[in-house]
mmCIF file of C-alpha atoms in Angstrom:
data_model
loop_
_atom_site.group_PDB
_atom_site.id
_atom_site.type_symbol
_atom_site.label_atom_id
_atom_site.label_comp_id
_atom_site.label_asym_id
_atom_site.label_seq_id
_atom_site.Cartn_x
_atom_site.Cartn_y
_atom_site.Cartn_z
ATOM 1 C CA MET A 238 90.039 117.157 164.812
ATOM 2 C CA SER A 239 87.614 117.575 161.931
ATOM 3 C CA ALA A 240 86.908 120.976 160.398
ATOM 4 C CA PRO A 241 83.680 122.631 161.582
ATOM 5 C CA LYS A 242 80.701 122.646 159.271
ATOM 6 C CA ASP A 243 80.363 125.854 157.257
ATOM 7 C CA TYR A 244 76.968 127.422 158.029
ATOM 8 C CA ILE A 245 76.768 128.973 154.538
ATOM 9 C CA ARG A 246 75.849 125.577 153.087
ATOM 10 C CA ASP A 247 72.481 125.810 154.793
ATOM 11 C CA PHE A 248 71.632 128.867 152.687
ATOM 12 C CA MET A 249 72.782 127.675 149.278
ATOM 13 C CA SER A 250 70.446 126.527 146.513
ATOM 14 C CA GLU A 251 70.779 123.051 145.053
ATOM 15 C CA PRO A 252 72.253 123.028 141.525
ATOM 16 C CA VAL A 253 70.035 122.016 138.614
ATOM 17 C CA ILE A 254 72.033 120.437 135.796
ATOM 18 C CA ASP A 255 70.441 120.765 132.375
ATOM 19 C CA ALA A 256 72.656 120.736 129.308
ATOM 20 C CA LYS A 257 70.008 122.600 127.285
ATOM 21 C CA GLY A 258 70.705 125.717 129.345
ATOM 22 C CA ALA A 259 74.497 125.440 129.557
ATOM 23 C CA ALA A 260 77.281 127.415 127.877
ATOM 24 C CA LEU A 261 81.058 127.283 128.113
ATOM 25 C CA VAL A 262 82.623 130.689 128.772
ATOM 26 C CA ILE A 263 86.385 130.881 128.140
ATOM 27 C CA ILE A 264 88.135 133.856 129.726
ATOM 28 C CA ASP A 265 91.176 135.711 128.333
ATOM 29 C CA MET A 266 93.050 132.816 126.732
ATOM 30 C CA GLN A 267 95.182 135.255 124.750
ATOM 31 C CA TYR A 268 98.872 135.617 123.990
ATOM 32 C CA ALA A 269 99.195 138.864 125.982
ATOM 33 C CA THR A 270 99.132 137.172 129.382
ATOM 34 C CA GLY A 271 98.153 133.588 128.563
ATOM 35 C CA SER A 272 101.321 132.327 126.872
ATOM 36 C CA ARG A 273 105.016 132.433 127.725
ATOM 37 C CA GLN A 274 105.513 133.559 124.102
ATOM 38 C CA GLY A 275 103.271 136.579 124.689
ATOM 39 C CA ALA A 276 104.048 140.078 125.923
ATOM 40 C CA LEU A 277 104.014 139.271 129.638
ATOM 41 C CA GLY A 278 106.115 136.150 129.151
ATOM 42 C CA ARG A 279 108.640 137.979 127.000
ATOM 43 C CA THR A 280 108.941 140.802 129.511
ATOM 44 C CA LEU A 281 109.514 138.461 132.443
ATOM 45 C CA LYS A 282 112.097 136.473 130.486
ATOM 46 C CA ALA A 283 113.961 139.644 129.565
ATOM 47 C CA GLN A 284 114.004 140.615 133.234
ATOM 48 C CA GLY A 285 115.328 137.208 134.224
ATOM 49 C CA SER A 286 112.256 136.727 136.412
ATOM 50 C CA SER A 287 110.802 133.333 137.263
ATOM 51 C CA VAL A 288 107.586 134.751 138.751
ATOM 52 C CA GLY A 289 105.555 133.633 135.733
ATOM 53 C CA ASP A 290 106.860 130.058 135.687
ATOM 54 C CA TYR A 291 103.951 128.555 137.632
ATOM 55 C CA ARG A 292 101.404 130.523 135.626
ATOM 56 C CA PHE A 293 102.623 129.449 132.210
ATOM 57 C CA ALA A 294 103.241 125.855 133.238
ATOM 58 C CA ARG A 295 99.711 125.681 134.662
ATOM 59 C CA ILE A 296 98.282 127.045 131.403
ATOM 60 C CA GLU A 297 100.280 124.643 129.243
ATOM 61 C CA GLN A 298 99.786 121.528 131.355
ATOM 62 C CA SER A 299 96.223 121.962 132.620
ATOM 63 C CA VAL A 300 94.261 125.042 131.579
ATOM 64 C CA LEU A 301 94.721 124.757 127.814
ATOM 65 C CA PRO A 302 94.260 120.965 127.453
ATOM 66 C CA ARG A 303 91.265 120.898 129.801
ATOM 67 C CA THR A 304 89.653 123.878 128.057
ATOM 68 C CA LEU A 305 90.071 122.072 124.752
ATOM 69 C CA ASP A 306 88.373 119.020 126.281
ATOM 70 C CA LEU A 307 85.493 121.181 127.473
ATOM 71 C CA ARG A 308 85.098 122.913 124.130
ATOM 72 C CA GLU A 309 85.000 119.565 122.327
ATOM 73 C CA HIS A 310 82.287 118.355 124.690
ATOM 74 C CA PHE A 311 80.172 121.483 124.318
ATOM 75 C CA HIS A 312 80.395 121.080 120.547
ATOM 76 C CA HIS A 313 79.345 117.453 120.991
ATOM 77 C CA ILE A 314 76.244 118.365 122.985
ATOM 78 C CA GLY A 315 75.420 121.270 120.677
ATOM 79 C CA GLN A 316 75.734 124.025 123.265
ATOM 80 C CA PRO A 317 77.326 127.484 122.918
ATOM 81 C CA VAL A 318 80.966 128.352 123.420
ATOM 82 C CA VAL A 319 81.697 131.979 124.268
ATOM 83 C CA HIS A 320 85.223 133.416 124.175
ATOM 84 C CA VAL A 321 85.771 136.506 126.311
ATOM 85 C CA THR A 322 88.850 138.548 125.461
ATOM 86 C CA LEU A 323 90.487 141.375 127.365
ATOM 87 C CA GLY A 324 91.895 144.284 125.407
ATOM 88 C CA ALA A 325 91.652 147.925 124.463
ATOM 89 C CA ALA A 326 90.575 149.402 121.156
ATOM 90 C CA LEU A 327 93.566 151.762 121.152
ATOM 91 C CA PRO A 328 97.299 151.085 121.668
ATOM 92 C CA ASP A 329 97.494 153.525 124.598
ATOM 93 C CA ALA A 330 94.457 151.833 126.210
ATOM 94 C CA SER A 331 92.879 155.229 126.817
ATOM 95 C CA ASP A 332 89.475 153.664 126.179
ATOM 96 C CA ALA A 333 89.933 151.323 129.167
ATOM 97 C CA PRO A 334 89.324 152.077 132.854
ATOM 98 C CA ARG A 335 92.185 153.864 134.600
ATOM 99 C CA HIS A 336 93.304 150.824 136.608
ATOM 100 C CA MET A 337 93.563 148.676 133.455
ATOM 101 C CA ARG A 338 95.475 151.039 131.160
ATOM 102 C CA LYS A 339 99.069 150.268 132.148
ATOM 103 C CA LEU A 340 98.512 146.505 132.058
ATOM 104 C CA LEU A 341 96.851 146.571 128.646
ATOM 105 C CA ALA A 342 99.311 149.013 127.078
ATOM 106 C CA SER A 343 102.374 147.252 128.507
ATOM 107 C CA CYS A 344 101.180 143.882 127.205
ATOM 108 C CA ASN A 345 100.321 145.232 123.726
ATOM 109 C CA ASN A 346 96.800 144.091 124.432
ATOM 110 C CA TYR A 347 94.756 146.084 121.942
ATOM 111 C CA VAL A 348 92.697 145.185 118.897
ATOM 112 C CA GLY A 349 94.941 144.355 115.925
ATOM 113 C CA SER A 350 97.987 143.389 118.000
ATOM 114 C CA PRO A 351 99.239 139.779 117.783
ATOM 115 C CA ASP A 352 99.330 139.727 121.590
ATOM 116 C CA HIS A 353 95.591 140.413 121.678
ATOM 117 C CA GLU A 354 94.841 137.271 119.684
ATOM 118 C CA ILE A 355 93.354 134.131 121.239
ATOM 119 C CA LEU A 356 95.815 131.219 121.462
ATOM 120 C CA ALA A 357 96.025 129.359 118.167
ATOM 121 C CA GLU A 358 94.885 126.092 119.770
ATOM 122 C CA LEU A 359 91.666 127.797 120.886
ATOM 123 C CA LYS A 360 91.104 129.998 117.852
ATOM 124 C CA PRO A 361 87.329 130.509 117.580
ATOM 125 C CA VAL A 362 85.624 128.403 114.960
ATOM 126 C CA ALA A 363 82.358 128.909 113.105
ATOM 127 C CA GLY A 364 79.414 129.099 115.480
ATOM 128 C CA GLU A 365 81.437 130.228 118.505
ATOM 129 C CA HIS A 366 80.966 133.683 119.987
ATOM 130 C CA VAL A 367 83.580 136.303 120.915
ATOM 131 C CA VAL A 368 83.084 139.349 123.138
ATOM 132 C CA ARG A 369 85.787 141.855 124.089
ATOM 133 C CA LYS A 370 86.027 143.550 127.469
ATOM 134 C CA THR A 371 88.154 146.347 128.860
ATOM 135 C CA THR A 372 87.268 145.598 132.473
ATOM 136 C CA VAL A 373 88.180 142.733 134.806
ATOM 137 C CA GLY A 374 84.639 141.347 134.807
ATOM 138 C CA ALA A 375 82.977 140.686 131.455
ATOM 139 C CA PHE A 376 79.506 141.913 132.381
ATOM 140 C CA ALA A 377 80.717 145.463 133.063
ATOM 141 C CA SER A 378 81.915 146.239 129.540
ATOM 142 C CA THR A 379 80.418 143.733 127.079
ATOM 143 C CA SER A 380 77.060 142.525 125.806
ATOM 144 C CA ILE A 381 77.619 139.040 127.228
ATOM 145 C CA ASP A 382 74.482 139.163 129.356
ATOM 146 C CA SER A 383 72.180 139.875 126.419
ATOM 147 C CA LEU A 384 74.059 137.309 124.314
ATOM 148 C CA LEU A 385 73.621 134.530 126.877
ATOM 149 C CA ARG A 386 69.964 135.371 127.454
ATOM 150 C CA SER A 387 69.262 135.373 123.697
ATOM 151 C CA LEU A 388 70.800 131.885 123.596
ATOM 152 C CA ASN A 389 68.520 130.777 126.466
ATOM 153 C CA ILE A 390 71.489 130.132 128.736
ATOM 154 C CA ASP A 391 71.101 130.063 132.508
ATOM 155 C CA GLN A 392 74.071 127.843 133.410
ATOM 156 C CA ILE A 393 77.676 128.868 132.798
ATOM 157 C CA TYR A 394 80.755 126.673 132.972
ATOM 158 C CA MET A 395 83.875 128.822 133.162
ATOM 159 C CA ALA A 396 87.495 128.261 132.165
ATOM 160 C CA GLY A 397 90.507 130.491 131.571
ATOM 161 C CA VAL A 398 92.717 133.035 133.293
ATOM 162 C CA SER A 399 93.276 134.533 135.711
ATOM 163 C CA THR A 400 91.394 132.572 138.347
ATOM 164 C CA ASN A 401 91.410 135.292 140.993
ATOM 165 C CA MET A 402 90.899 138.192 138.600
ATOM 166 C CA CYS A 403 88.898 138.036 135.383
ATOM 167 C CA VAL A 404 87.496 134.545 135.929
ATOM 168 C CA GLU A 405 86.340 135.243 139.473
ATOM 169 C CA SER A 406 84.975 138.726 138.728
ATOM 170 C CA THR A 407 82.992 137.492 135.732
ATOM 171 C CA ALA A 408 81.720 134.506 137.719
ATOM 172 C CA ARG A 409 80.508 136.694 140.577
ATOM 173 C CA GLU A 410 78.855 139.114 138.173
ATOM 174 C CA ALA A 411 77.087 136.204 136.497
ATOM 175 C CA ALA A 412 75.873 134.777 139.803
ATOM 176 C CA ASP A 413 74.466 138.156 140.812
ATOM 177 C CA ARG A 414 72.520 138.202 137.550
ATOM 178 C CA GLY A 415 70.899 134.877 138.243
ATOM 179 C CA TYR A 416 73.103 132.457 136.329
ATOM 180 C CA GLN A 417 74.130 129.146 137.852
ATOM 181 C CA VAL A 418 77.910 129.335 137.642
ATOM 182 C CA THR A 419 80.407 126.497 137.746
ATOM 183 C CA LEU A 420 84.141 127.126 137.878
ATOM 184 C CA VAL A 421 85.998 124.260 136.224
ATOM 185 C CA GLU A 422 88.966 124.093 138.572
ATOM 186 C CA ASP A 423 91.504 122.302 136.380
ATOM 187 C CA ALA A 424 90.658 124.548 133.422
ATOM 188 C CA CYS A 425 91.512 127.749 135.321
ATOM 189 C CA GLY A 426 94.851 129.195 136.369
ATOM 190 C CA THR A 427 96.680 132.210 137.743
ATOM 191 C CA THR A 428 100.149 133.332 138.807
ATOM 192 C CA PHE A 429 100.274 131.795 142.287
ATOM 193 C CA GLU A 430 98.733 128.498 143.352
ATOM 194 C CA GLU A 431 97.506 129.906 146.653
ATOM 195 C CA LEU A 432 95.480 132.584 144.845
ATOM 196 C CA HIS A 433 93.875 129.899 142.713
ATOM 197 C CA GLN A 434 93.006 127.696 145.674
ATOM 198 C CA VAL A 435 91.644 130.520 147.820
ATOM 199 C CA THR A 436 89.464 131.735 144.943
ATOM 200 C CA MET A 437 87.999 128.272 144.424
ATOM 201 C CA ARG A 438 87.336 127.883 148.138
ATOM 202 C CA ASN A 439 85.703 131.290 148.424
ATOM 203 C CA PHE A 440 83.596 131.076 145.261
ATOM 204 C CA GLN A 441 81.852 127.893 146.319
ATOM 205 C CA ARG A 442 80.651 129.675 149.440
ATOM 206 C CA LEU A 443 77.268 130.939 148.164
ATOM 207 C CA PHE A 444 78.283 132.169 144.684
ATOM 208 C CA GLY A 445 78.367 128.880 142.791
ATOM 209 C CA ARG A 446 80.009 125.551 142.184
ATOM 210 C CA VAL A 447 83.529 124.219 141.639
ATOM 211 C CA THR A 448 84.092 121.036 139.670
ATOM 212 C CA SER A 449 86.655 119.318 137.450
ATOM 213 C CA THR A 450 86.609 118.895 133.691
ATOM 214 C CA SER A 451 85.835 115.193 133.935
ATOM 215 C CA GLU A 452 82.964 115.861 136.350
ATOM 216 C CA ALA A 453 81.571 118.615 134.133
ATOM 217 C CA VAL A 454 81.668 116.390 131.062
ATOM 218 C CA ALA A 455 80.024 113.522 132.967
ATOM 219 C CA GLU A 456 77.131 115.645 134.214
ATOM 220 C CA LEU A 457 76.418 117.374 130.921
ATOM 221 C CA LYS A 458 74.670 114.925 128.657
ATOM 222 C CA VAL A 459 73.598 115.554 125.077
ATOM 223 C CA ALA A 460 71.126 118.455 124.938
ATOM 224 C CA VAL A 461 67.901 117.388 123.258
#
Protein backbone atom coordinates (compact mmCIF):
# COMPACT_ATOMS: atom_id res chain seq x y z
CA MET A 1 0.00 0.00 0.00
CA SER A 2 1.52 3.31 -1.06
CA ALA A 3 1.98 6.16 1.40
CA PRO A 4 -0.69 8.88 1.23
CA LYS A 5 0.16 12.16 -0.42
CA ASP A 6 1.25 14.86 2.03
CA TYR A 7 -1.11 17.84 1.68
CA ILE A 8 1.65 20.28 2.70
CA ARG A 9 3.19 19.97 -0.77
CA ASP A 10 0.25 21.88 -2.19
CA PHE A 11 1.24 24.93 -0.14
CA MET A 12 4.97 24.99 -0.77
CA SER A 13 6.71 27.42 -3.12
CA GLU A 14 8.78 26.13 -6.01
CA PRO A 15 12.54 26.57 -5.48
CA VAL A 16 14.43 29.04 -7.66
CA ILE A 17 18.05 28.01 -8.15
CA ASP A 18 20.41 30.88 -8.89
CA ALA A 19 24.06 30.55 -7.96
CA LYS A 20 24.45 34.35 -7.84
CA GLY A 21 22.33 34.42 -4.69
CA ALA A 22 23.73 31.32 -2.97
CA ALA A 23 26.01 30.92 0.05
CA LEU A 24 27.36 27.89 1.89
CA VAL A 25 26.79 28.07 5.64
CA ILE A 26 28.85 25.60 7.70
CA ILE A 27 27.60 25.01 11.24
CA ASP A 28 29.75 24.22 14.31
CA MET A 29 32.47 22.12 12.70
CA GLN A 30 34.67 22.56 15.76
CA TYR A 31 36.78 20.28 17.92
CA ALA A 32 34.54 20.73 20.98
CA THR A 33 31.78 18.45 19.70
CA GLY A 34 32.76 17.82 16.08
CA SER A 35 35.80 15.57 16.53
CA ARG A 36 36.52 12.45 18.57
CA GLN A 37 39.76 14.22 19.57
CA GLY A 38 37.77 17.11 21.04
CA ALA A 39 36.35 17.67 24.51
CA LEU A 40 33.15 15.67 24.02
CA GLY A 41 35.01 12.78 22.40
CA ARG A 42 37.63 12.71 25.13
CA THR A 43 34.99 12.74 27.85
CA LEU A 44 33.03 9.88 26.31
CA LYS A 45 36.19 7.83 25.82
CA ALA A 46 37.20 8.36 29.44
CA GLN A 47 33.75 7.18 30.51
CA GLY A 48 34.03 4.09 28.33
CA SER A 49 30.91 5.22 26.47
CA SER A 50 30.17 4.30 22.87
CA VAL A 51 27.27 6.76 22.52
CA GLY A 52 29.35 9.08 20.35
CA ASP A 53 30.57 6.39 17.95
CA TYR A 54 27.92 7.00 15.29
CA ARG A 55 28.32 10.77 15.55
CA PHE A 56 32.07 10.83 15.05
CA ALA A 57 32.06 8.17 12.35
CA ARG A 58 29.38 10.13 10.47
CA ILE A 59 31.46 13.31 10.72
CA GLU A 60 34.65 11.59 9.56
CA GLN A 61 33.12 9.53 6.76
CA SER A 62 30.46 11.87 5.38
CA VAL A 63 30.03 15.30 6.95
CA LEU A 64 33.64 16.48 6.72
CA PRO A 65 34.47 15.15 3.21
CA ARG A 66 31.16 16.35 1.76
CA THR A 67 31.52 19.78 3.38
CA LEU A 68 34.98 20.05 1.85
CA ASP A 69 33.48 19.18 -1.54
CA LEU A 70 30.85 21.87 -1.10
CA ARG A 71 33.36 24.49 -0.02
CA GLU A 72 35.54 23.74 -3.04
CA HIS A 73 32.55 24.16 -5.33
CA PHE A 74 31.45 27.44 -3.76
CA HIS A 75 34.99 28.74 -4.21
CA HIS A 76 34.82 27.58 -7.83
CA ILE A 77 31.61 29.49 -8.52
CA GLY A 78 32.81 32.53 -6.60
CA GLN A 79 30.12 32.48 -3.92
CA PRO A 80 30.45 33.11 -0.16
CA VAL A 81 31.33 30.55 2.48
CA VAL A 82 30.21 31.38 6.01
CA HIS A 83 31.46 29.45 9.04
CA VAL A 84 29.21 29.59 12.09
CA THR A 85 30.85 28.62 15.37
CA LEU A 86 29.30 27.91 18.75
CA GLY A 87 31.10 29.12 21.84
CA ALA A 88 31.18 31.48 24.78
CA ALA A 89 33.44 34.47 25.30
CA LEU A 90 34.23 33.35 28.85
CA PRO A 91 35.41 29.97 30.22
CA ASP A 92 32.42 29.71 32.58
CA ALA A 93 30.05 30.48 29.67
CA SER A 94 28.25 33.04 31.80
CA ASP A 95 27.72 35.14 28.68
CA ALA A 96 25.65 32.34 27.09
CA PRO A 97 21.97 31.54 27.64
CA ARG A 98 21.25 29.47 30.74
CA HIS A 99 20.46 26.27 28.83
CA MET A 100 23.77 26.43 26.94
CA ARG A 101 26.18 27.14 29.81
CA LYS A 102 26.90 23.61 31.05
CA LEU A 103 27.43 22.25 27.54
CA LEU A 104 29.80 25.05 26.54
CA ALA A 105 31.76 25.06 29.80
CA SER A 106 32.05 21.26 29.95
CA CYS A 107 33.34 21.11 26.37
CA ASN A 108 35.86 23.95 26.88
CA ASN A 109 34.00 25.75 24.14
CA TYR A 110 35.04 29.36 24.65
CA VAL A 111 37.09 31.82 22.64
CA GLY A 112 40.81 31.04 22.91
CA SER A 113 40.37 27.35 23.76
CA PRO A 114 41.73 24.76 21.30
CA ASP A 115 38.37 22.98 21.53
CA HIS A 116 36.64 26.10 20.20
CA GLU A 117 38.70 26.03 17.01
CA ILE A 118 37.27 24.95 13.65
CA LEU A 119 38.60 21.58 12.43
CA ALA A 120 41.97 21.98 10.75
CA GLU A 121 40.67 20.55 7.47
CA LEU A 122 38.05 23.32 7.34
CA LYS A 123 40.14 26.15 8.76
CA PRO A 124 38.75 29.37 7.24
CA VAL A 125 40.79 30.79 4.41
CA ALA A 126 41.03 34.33 3.06
CA GLY A 127 37.67 35.59 1.85
CA GLU A 128 35.58 33.27 4.03
CA HIS A 129 33.43 34.65 6.84
CA VAL A 130 33.19 33.53 10.48
CA VAL A 131 30.44 34.39 12.96
CA ARG A 132 30.24 33.14 16.55
CA LYS A 133 27.00 32.29 18.33
CA THR A 134 26.11 31.42 21.90
CA THR A 135 22.65 30.13 21.01
CA VAL A 136 21.46 27.02 19.17
CA GLY A 137 20.27 29.03 16.16
CA ALA A 138 22.71 31.45 14.55
CA PHE A 139 20.25 34.25 13.87
CA ALA A 140 19.48 34.75 17.57
CA SER A 141 22.98 35.78 18.64
CA THR A 142 25.03 36.79 15.58
CA SER A 143 25.03 39.30 12.75
CA ILE A 144 24.61 36.57 10.14
CA ASP A 145 21.41 38.06 8.76
CA SER A 146 22.97 41.44 8.01
CA LEU A 147 26.09 39.71 6.65
CA LEU A 148 24.12 37.56 4.20
CA ARG A 149 21.96 40.48 3.08
CA SER A 150 25.04 42.67 2.50
CA LEU A 151 26.39 39.87 0.30
CA ASN A 152 23.10 39.79 -1.65
CA ILE A 153 22.39 36.23 -0.55
CA ASP A 154 18.87 34.82 -0.58
CA GLN A 155 19.67 31.10 -0.91
CA ILE A 156 21.50 29.15 1.79
CA TYR A 157 23.00 25.68 1.50
CA MET A 158 23.70 24.28 4.95
CA ALA A 159 26.17 21.71 6.27
CA GLY A 160 27.52 20.78 9.69
CA VAL A 161 26.42 19.58 13.10
CA SER A 162 24.21 18.81 14.81
CA THR A 163 21.44 18.12 12.33
CA ASN A 164 18.58 18.25 14.82
CA MET A 165 19.99 21.10 16.90
CA CYS A 166 22.08 23.96 15.55
CA VAL A 167 21.66 23.09 11.87
CA GLU A 168 17.89 22.73 12.09
CA SER A 169 17.37 25.78 14.32
CA THR A 170 19.47 28.00 12.07
CA ALA A 171 17.71 26.64 8.98
CA ARG A 172 14.26 27.35 10.40
CA GLU A 173 15.30 30.83 11.48
CA ALA A 174 16.61 31.50 7.98
CA ALA A 175 13.42 30.27 6.34
CA ASP A 176 11.33 32.52 8.57
CA ARG A 177 13.45 35.46 7.41
CA GLY A 178 12.78 34.77 3.78
CA TYR A 179 15.83 32.78 2.72
CA GLN A 180 15.48 29.73 0.50
CA VAL A 181 17.17 27.06 2.59
CA THR A 182 18.61 23.75 1.45
CA LEU A 183 19.90 21.17 3.91
CA VAL A 184 22.66 19.12 2.31
CA GLU A 185 21.79 15.75 3.83
CA ASP A 186 25.11 13.94 3.47
CA ALA A 187 27.01 16.97 4.78
CA CYS A 188 25.07 17.03 8.08
CA GLY A 189 25.23 14.75 11.09
CA THR A 190 24.20 14.22 14.69
CA THR A 191 24.45 11.67 17.50
CA PHE A 192 21.67 9.29 16.45
CA GLU A 193 20.69 8.39 12.90
CA GLU A 194 16.98 8.54 13.67
CA LEU A 195 17.28 12.17 14.82
CA HIS A 196 19.03 13.02 11.57
CA GLN A 197 16.42 11.31 9.41
CA VAL A 198 13.43 12.75 11.26
CA THR A 199 14.90 16.26 11.01
CA MET A 200 15.40 15.92 7.26
CA ARG A 201 11.88 14.59 6.81
CA ASN A 202 10.34 17.35 8.91
CA PHE A 203 12.35 20.23 7.45
CA GLN A 204 11.27 19.55 3.90
CA ARG A 205 7.67 19.94 4.99
CA LEU A 206 7.20 23.67 4.26
CA PHE A 207 10.51 25.03 5.63
CA GLY A 208 12.83 24.22 2.74
CA ARG A 209 14.65 21.63 0.70
CA VAL A 210 16.81 18.57 1.33
CA THR A 211 19.38 17.48 -1.22
CA SER A 212 22.73 15.69 -1.51
CA THR A 213 26.15 17.18 -2.12
CA SER A 214 26.29 15.87 -5.67
CA GLU A 215 22.84 17.29 -6.43
CA ALA A 216 23.75 20.66 -4.92
CA VAL A 217 26.95 20.86 -6.95
CA ALA A 218 25.09 19.88 -10.14
CA GLU A 219 22.41 22.54 -9.73
CA LEU A 220 24.76 25.37 -8.81
CA LYS A 221 26.52 26.51 -11.94
CA VAL A 222 29.17 29.20 -12.16
CA ALA A 223 27.76 32.53 -10.96
CA VAL A 224 28.15 35.20 -13.63
